[in-house]
Coordinates of C-alpha atoms in Angstrom, one line a residue:
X1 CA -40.3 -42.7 -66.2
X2 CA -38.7 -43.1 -69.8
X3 CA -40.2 -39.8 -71.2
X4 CA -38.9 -38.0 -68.2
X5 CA -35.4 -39.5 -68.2
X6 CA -35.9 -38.2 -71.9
X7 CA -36.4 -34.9 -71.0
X8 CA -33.6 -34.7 -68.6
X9 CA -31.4 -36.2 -71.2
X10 CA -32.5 -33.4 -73.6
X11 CA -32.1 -30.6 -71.0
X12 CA -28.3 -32.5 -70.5
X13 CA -27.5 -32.2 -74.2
X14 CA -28.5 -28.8 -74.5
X15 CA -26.3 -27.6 -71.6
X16 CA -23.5 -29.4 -72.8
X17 CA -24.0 -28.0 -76.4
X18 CA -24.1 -24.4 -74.4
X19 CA -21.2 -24.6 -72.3
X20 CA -19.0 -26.4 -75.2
X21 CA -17.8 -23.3 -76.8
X22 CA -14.9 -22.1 -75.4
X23 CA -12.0 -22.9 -77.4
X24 CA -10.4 -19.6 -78.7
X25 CA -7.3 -19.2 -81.4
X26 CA -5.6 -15.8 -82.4
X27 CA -4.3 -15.4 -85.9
X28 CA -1.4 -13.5 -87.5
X29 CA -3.7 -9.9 -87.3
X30 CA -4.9 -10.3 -83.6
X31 CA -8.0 -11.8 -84.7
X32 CA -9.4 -14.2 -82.4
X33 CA -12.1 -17.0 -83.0
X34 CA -14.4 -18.9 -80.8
X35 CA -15.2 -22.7 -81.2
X36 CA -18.7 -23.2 -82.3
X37 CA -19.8 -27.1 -81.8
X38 CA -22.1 -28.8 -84.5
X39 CA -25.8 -29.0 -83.7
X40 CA -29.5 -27.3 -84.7
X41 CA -31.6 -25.1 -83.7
X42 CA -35.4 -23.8 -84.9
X43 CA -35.2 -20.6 -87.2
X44 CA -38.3 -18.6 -88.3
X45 CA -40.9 -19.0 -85.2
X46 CA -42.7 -16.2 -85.0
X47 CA -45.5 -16.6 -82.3
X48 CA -46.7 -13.3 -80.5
X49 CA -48.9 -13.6 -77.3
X50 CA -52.2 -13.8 -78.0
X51 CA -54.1 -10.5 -77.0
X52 CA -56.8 -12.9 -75.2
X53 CA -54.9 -14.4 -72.8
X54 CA -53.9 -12.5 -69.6
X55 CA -50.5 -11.1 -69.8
X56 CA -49.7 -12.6 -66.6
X57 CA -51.2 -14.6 -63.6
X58 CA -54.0 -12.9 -62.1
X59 CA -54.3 -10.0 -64.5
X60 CA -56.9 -9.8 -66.8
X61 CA -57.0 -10.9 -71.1
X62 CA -58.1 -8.0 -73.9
X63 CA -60.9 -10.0 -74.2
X64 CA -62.2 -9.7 -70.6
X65 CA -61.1 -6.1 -70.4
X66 CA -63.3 -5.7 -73.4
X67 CA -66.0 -7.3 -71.9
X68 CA -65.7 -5.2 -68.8
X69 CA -65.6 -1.5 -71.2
X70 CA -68.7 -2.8 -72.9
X71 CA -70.3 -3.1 -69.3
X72 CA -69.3 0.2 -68.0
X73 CA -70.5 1.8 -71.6
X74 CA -74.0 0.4 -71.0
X75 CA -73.9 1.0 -67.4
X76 CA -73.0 4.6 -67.8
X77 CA -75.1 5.3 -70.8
X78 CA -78.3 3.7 -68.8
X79 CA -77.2 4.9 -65.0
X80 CA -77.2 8.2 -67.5
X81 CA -80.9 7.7 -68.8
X82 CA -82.2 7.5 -65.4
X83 CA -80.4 10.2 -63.3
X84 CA -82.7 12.8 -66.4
X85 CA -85.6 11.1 -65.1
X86 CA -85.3 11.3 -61.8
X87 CA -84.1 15.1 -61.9
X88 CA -87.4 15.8 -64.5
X89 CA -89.4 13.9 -61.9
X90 CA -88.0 15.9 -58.8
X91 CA -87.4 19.1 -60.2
X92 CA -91.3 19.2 -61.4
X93 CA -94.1 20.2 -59.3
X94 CA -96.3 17.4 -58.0
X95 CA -99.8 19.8 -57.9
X96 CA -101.2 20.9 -61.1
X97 CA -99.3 17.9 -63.2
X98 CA -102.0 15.8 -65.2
X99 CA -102.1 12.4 -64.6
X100 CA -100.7 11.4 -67.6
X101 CA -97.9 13.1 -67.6
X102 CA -96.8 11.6 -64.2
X103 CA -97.5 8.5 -65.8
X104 CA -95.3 9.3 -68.7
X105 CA -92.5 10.5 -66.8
X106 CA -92.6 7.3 -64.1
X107 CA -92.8 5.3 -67.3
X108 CA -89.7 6.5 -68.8
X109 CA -87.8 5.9 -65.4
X110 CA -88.9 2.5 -65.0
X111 CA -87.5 2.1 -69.2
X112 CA -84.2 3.8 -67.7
X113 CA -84.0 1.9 -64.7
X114 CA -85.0 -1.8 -66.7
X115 CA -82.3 -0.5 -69.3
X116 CA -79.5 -0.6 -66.6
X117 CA -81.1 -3.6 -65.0
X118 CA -80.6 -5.2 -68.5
X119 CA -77.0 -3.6 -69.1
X120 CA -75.9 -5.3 -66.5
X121 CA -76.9 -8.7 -67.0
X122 CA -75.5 -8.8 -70.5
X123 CA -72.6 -7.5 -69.2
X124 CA -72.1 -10.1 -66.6
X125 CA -73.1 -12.9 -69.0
X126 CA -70.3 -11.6 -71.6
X127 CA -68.1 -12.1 -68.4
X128 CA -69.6 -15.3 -67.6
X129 CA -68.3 -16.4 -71.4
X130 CA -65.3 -14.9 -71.2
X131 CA -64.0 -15.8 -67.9
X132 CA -64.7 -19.1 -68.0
X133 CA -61.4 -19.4 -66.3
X134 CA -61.0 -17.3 -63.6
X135 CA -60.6 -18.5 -60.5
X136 CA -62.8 -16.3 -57.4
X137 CA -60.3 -13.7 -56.9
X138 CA -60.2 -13.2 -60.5
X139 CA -63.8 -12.6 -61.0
X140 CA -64.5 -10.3 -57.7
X141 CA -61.7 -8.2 -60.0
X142 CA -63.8 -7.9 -62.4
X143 CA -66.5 -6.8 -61.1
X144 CA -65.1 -5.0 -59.0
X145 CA -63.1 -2.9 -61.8
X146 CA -66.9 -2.9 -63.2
X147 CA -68.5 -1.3 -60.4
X148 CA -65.8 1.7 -59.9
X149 CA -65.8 2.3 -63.6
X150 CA -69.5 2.1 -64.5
X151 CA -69.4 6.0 -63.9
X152 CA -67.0 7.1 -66.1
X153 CA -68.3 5.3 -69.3
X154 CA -67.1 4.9 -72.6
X155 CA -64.0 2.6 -73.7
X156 CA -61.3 5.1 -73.9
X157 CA -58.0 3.2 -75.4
X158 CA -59.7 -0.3 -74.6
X159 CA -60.0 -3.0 -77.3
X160 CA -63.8 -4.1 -78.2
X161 CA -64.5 -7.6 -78.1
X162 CA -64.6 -7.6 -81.7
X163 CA -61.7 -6.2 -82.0
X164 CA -59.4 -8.3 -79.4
X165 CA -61.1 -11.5 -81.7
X166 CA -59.9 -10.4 -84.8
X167 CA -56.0 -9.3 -83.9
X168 CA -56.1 -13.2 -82.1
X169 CA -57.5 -14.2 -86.0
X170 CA -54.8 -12.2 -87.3
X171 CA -52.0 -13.6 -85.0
X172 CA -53.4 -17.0 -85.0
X173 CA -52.7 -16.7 -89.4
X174 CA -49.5 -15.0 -89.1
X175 CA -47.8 -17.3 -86.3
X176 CA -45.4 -19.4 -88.2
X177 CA -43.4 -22.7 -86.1
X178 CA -40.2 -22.4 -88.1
X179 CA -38.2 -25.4 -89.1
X180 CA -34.8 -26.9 -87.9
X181 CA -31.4 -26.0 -89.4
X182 CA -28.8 -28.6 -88.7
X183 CA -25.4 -27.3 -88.5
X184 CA -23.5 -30.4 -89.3
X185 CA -20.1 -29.2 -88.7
X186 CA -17.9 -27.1 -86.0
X187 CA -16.6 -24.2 -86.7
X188 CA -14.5 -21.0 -85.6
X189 CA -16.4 -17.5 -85.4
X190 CA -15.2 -14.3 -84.7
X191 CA -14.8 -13.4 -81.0
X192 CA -15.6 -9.8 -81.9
X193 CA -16.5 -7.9 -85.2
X194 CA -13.5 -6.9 -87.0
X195 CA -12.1 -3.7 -85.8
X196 CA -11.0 -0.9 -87.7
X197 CA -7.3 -1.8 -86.5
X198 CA -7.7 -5.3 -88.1
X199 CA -8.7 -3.8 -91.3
X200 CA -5.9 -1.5 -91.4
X201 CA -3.0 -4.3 -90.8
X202 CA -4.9 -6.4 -93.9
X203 CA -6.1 -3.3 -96.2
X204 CA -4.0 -0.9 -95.4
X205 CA -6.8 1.7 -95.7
X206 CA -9.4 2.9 -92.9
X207 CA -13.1 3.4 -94.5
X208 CA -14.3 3.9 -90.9
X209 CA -16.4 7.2 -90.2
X210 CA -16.1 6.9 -86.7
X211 CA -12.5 7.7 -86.3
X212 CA -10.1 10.4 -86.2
X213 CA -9.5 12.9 -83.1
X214 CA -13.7 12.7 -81.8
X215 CA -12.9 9.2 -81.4
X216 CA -9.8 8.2 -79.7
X217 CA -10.1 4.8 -78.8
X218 CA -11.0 4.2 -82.7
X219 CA -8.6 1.5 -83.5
X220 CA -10.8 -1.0 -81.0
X221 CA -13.9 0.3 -82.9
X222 CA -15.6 -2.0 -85.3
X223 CA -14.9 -1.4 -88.6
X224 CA -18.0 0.0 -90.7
X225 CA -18.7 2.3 -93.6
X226 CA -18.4 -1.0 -95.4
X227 CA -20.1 -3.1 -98.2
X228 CA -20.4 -6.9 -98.6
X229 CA -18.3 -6.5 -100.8
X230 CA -15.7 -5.0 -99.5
X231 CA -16.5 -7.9 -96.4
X232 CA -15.7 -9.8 -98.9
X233 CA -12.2 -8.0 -100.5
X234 CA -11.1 -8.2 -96.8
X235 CA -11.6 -12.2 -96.4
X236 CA -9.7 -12.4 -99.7
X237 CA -6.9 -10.5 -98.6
X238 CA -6.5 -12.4 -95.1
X239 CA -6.5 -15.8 -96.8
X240 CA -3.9 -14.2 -98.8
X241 CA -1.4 -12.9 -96.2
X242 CA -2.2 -16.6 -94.1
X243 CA -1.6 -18.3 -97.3
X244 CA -5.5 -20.6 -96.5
X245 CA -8.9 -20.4 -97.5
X246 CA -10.1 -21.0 -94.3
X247 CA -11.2 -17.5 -93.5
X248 CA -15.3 -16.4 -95.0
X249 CA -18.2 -14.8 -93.9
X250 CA -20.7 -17.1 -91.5
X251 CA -24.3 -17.7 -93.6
X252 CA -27.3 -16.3 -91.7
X253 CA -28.0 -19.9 -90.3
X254 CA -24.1 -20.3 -89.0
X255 CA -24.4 -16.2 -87.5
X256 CA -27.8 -16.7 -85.8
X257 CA -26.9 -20.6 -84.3
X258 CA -23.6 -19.0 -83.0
X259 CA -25.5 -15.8 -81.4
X260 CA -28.2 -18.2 -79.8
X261 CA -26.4 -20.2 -78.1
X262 CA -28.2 -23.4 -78.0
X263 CA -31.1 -21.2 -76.8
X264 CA -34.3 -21.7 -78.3
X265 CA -35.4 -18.1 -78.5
X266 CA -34.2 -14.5 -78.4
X267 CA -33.1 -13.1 -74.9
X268 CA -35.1 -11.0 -72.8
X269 CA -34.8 -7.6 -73.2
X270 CA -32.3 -7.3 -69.7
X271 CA -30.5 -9.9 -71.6
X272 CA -30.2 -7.5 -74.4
X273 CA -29.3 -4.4 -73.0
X274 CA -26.2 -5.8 -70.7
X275 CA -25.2 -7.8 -74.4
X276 CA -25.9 -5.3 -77.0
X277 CA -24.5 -1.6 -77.9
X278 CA -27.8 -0.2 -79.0
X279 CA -30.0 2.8 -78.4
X280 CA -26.5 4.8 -78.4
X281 CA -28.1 8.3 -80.6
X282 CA -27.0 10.2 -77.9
X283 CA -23.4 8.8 -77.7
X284 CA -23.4 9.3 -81.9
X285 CA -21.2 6.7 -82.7
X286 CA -20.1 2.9 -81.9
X287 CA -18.3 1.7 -79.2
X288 CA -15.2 -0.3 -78.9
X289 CA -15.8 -4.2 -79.4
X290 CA -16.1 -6.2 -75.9
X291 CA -17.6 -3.5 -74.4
X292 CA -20.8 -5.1 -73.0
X293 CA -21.3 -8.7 -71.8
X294 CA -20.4 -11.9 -74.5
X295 CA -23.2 -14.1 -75.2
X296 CA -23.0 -17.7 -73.5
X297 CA -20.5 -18.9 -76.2
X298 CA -18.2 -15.9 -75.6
X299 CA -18.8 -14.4 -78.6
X300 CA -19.2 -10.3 -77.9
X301 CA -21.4 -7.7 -79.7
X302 CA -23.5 -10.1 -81.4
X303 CA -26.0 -7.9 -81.0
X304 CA -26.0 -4.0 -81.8
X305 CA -22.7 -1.6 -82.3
X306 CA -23.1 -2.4 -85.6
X307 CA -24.7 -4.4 -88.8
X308 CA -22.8 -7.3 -89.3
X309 CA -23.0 -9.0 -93.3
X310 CA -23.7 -12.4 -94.3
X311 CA -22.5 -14.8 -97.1
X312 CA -26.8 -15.2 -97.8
X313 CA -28.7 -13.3 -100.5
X314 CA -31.5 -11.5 -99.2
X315 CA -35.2 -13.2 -100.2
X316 CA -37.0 -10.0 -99.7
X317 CA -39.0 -11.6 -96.7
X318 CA -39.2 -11.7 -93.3
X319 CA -37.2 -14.8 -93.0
X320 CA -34.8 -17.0 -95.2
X321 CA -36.3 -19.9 -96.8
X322 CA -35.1 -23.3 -95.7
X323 CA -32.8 -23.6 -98.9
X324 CA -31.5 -19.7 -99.0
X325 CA -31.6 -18.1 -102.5
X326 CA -28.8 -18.3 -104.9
X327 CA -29.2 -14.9 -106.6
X328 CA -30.4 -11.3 -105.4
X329 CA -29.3 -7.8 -105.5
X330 CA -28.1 -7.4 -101.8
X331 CA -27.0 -9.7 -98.6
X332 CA -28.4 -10.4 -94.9
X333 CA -27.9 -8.2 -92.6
X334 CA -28.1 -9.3 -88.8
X335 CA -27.5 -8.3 -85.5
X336 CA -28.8 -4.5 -85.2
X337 CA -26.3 -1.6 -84.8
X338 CA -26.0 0.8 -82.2
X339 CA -29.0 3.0 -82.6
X340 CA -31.1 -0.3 -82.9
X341 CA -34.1 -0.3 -80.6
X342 CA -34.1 -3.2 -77.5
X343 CA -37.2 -4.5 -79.0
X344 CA -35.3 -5.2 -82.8
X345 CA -31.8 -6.0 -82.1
X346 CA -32.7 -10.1 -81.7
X347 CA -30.9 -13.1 -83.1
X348 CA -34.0 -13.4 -85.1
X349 CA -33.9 -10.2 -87.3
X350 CA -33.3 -11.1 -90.6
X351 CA -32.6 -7.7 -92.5
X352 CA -31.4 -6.7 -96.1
X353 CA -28.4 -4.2 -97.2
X354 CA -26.8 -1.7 -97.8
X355 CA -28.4 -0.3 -94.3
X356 CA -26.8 3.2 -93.2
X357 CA -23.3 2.9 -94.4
X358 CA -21.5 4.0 -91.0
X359 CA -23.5 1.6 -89.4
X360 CA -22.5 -1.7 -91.0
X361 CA -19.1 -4.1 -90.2
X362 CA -19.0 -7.7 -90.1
X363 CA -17.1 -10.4 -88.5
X364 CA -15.5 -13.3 -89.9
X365 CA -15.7 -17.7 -89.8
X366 CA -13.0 -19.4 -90.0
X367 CA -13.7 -23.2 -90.8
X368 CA -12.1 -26.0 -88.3
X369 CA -10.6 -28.6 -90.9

């Protein structure tokens, strides 16, 4: 009873950390920032399916389709074997054939016909091994995609067993649990990345390639065509004209807890596409901020339209270290932009600059004091 009044506690605390930010401010530009409570979250797990598991109830793992190409291979290559010996024997006159060559040729059917005998009770015991699991229904798959296949033969695009064991090897050494980031205090993120109107009323400048008569609606476009450190000229200049230094850019632990959620993993791929302005070649350009659906927080275009910069130096790895570096030669890029693919525009991404110039913007934090 404790540990499940536990677990309801922790599925309580997590909804209330999820529905907690909704507290928006406006500054003097028309910039407008989203309360982000305090909390954690786990950064850095990386743990793909492993390819011998089914992908879903009922269907079957790499390992047992393995198992069940290596069946039909012998089958067919045996079945094969004894269909030649059988035509020899039938298309070969009975009278006037020495005994010993009838002898020879019934020989070499019953090898053919032991041969498939054999194929198919290593194959079936490979099964047995590898489908430990499987329930009845499961198994009369099995051989039944066995029996309808034998024919054809050969593995075509299917994994050896051999070869579904070592990519679980390879994902078993590559999986990686993370670690927790605290968050320890609340702060105010950009509802939207800064647009290229924002930039204006503080620069007084427009960097923006995206703009101009092809793109009318420019002014609600995210700003891009910039570096960090322009990012950074522009937080300068707003803490300037506010007369604070409130205003910087979010670290990559601040950006990716604010993009999450308070969920513990990247969204589904549906998730992504009604969030994220990605995939967008055809359109050529971004869109205007808000345009999709805001993440749980209310924070819009987290994902895809464009790059967004970090304070963090980039570690030349797939993922920050727990204590980010102090030094380096470019910053963290996350997010995606809008010709990012579904399948890399995740909270998770941690990329390095300068990325394609007229795909790069950022938005800014504003810390609660």
């Amino acid at each position: 009873m404790k540990t499940l009044l536990a677990f309801l506690a922790g599925i309580a605390a997590a909804v209330s950390v999820r529905a907690a930010a909704t507290t928006t401010i406006t500054n003097s530009v028309g910039m407008e920032f989203v309360s982000i409570p305090a909390g954690s979250f786990t950064y850095g797990r990386f743990q793909p399916p492993s390819p011998l598991a089914p992908a879903a109830p009922g269907a079957l793992g790499l390992l047992q389709q393995a198992a069940v190409a290596t069946l039909n291979e012998k089958l067919a290559a045996a079945e094969q074997t004894a269909a030649d010996a059988r035509t020899a024997l039938a298309n070969g006159s009975l009278q006037g054939v020495p005994a010993t060559e009838l002898a020879s040729r019934a020989a070499a059917l019953g090898t053919a016909e032991l041969a498939l005998a054999q194929g198919r009770a290593d194959g079936f015991a490979a099964l047995q091994r590898t489908a430990d699991r499987l329930d009845a229904a499961q198994t009369a798959t099995l051989a039944q995609q066995t029996a309808t296949a034998a024919g054809r033969g050969g593995r075509g695009g299917q994994m050896s067993v051999a070869d579904a064991r070592l990519a679980d090897e390879i994902i078993r050494r590559d999986t990686r649990p993370g670690f927790t980031v605290q968050v320890p205090r609340a702060f105010y993120l950009g509802k939207f990345e800064v647009t290229q109107e924002q930039w204006r009323k503080v620069m007084g400048s427009n960097p923006s390639t995206f703009q101009g008569a092809a793109v009318p609606d420019a002014d609600k476009h995210p700003v891009e065509t910039v570096t960090w450190d322009d990012a950074q000229a522009f937080v300068r200049k707003l803490n300037e004209l506010e007369k604070t230094d409130v205003y910087r850019l979010p670290t990559e632990f601040e950006w990716e807890y604010a993009g999450r959620a308070g969920a513990p993993d990247d969204p589904t791929w549906n998730e992504i596409r009604a969030m994220a302005v990605i995939q967008n070649a055809r359109g050529g350009t971004t869109l205007a901020v808000g345009t999709k659906q805001p993440n749980p927080w209310g924070l819009y275009d987290m994902l895809g339209n464009v790059w967004e910069w970090t304070q963090d130096f980039y570690n030349e790895k797939l993922f920050n270290d727990p204590t980010p570096p102090r030094t380096g030669t470019t910053h963290v890029l996350k997010g995606g932009g809008f010709l990012a693919d579904v399948k890399n525009a995740i909270y998770s991404t941690h990329g390095g600059g300068p990325g394609d110039k007229w795909s790069v913007g950022f938005r800014v934090l504003r810390e609660a004091r």
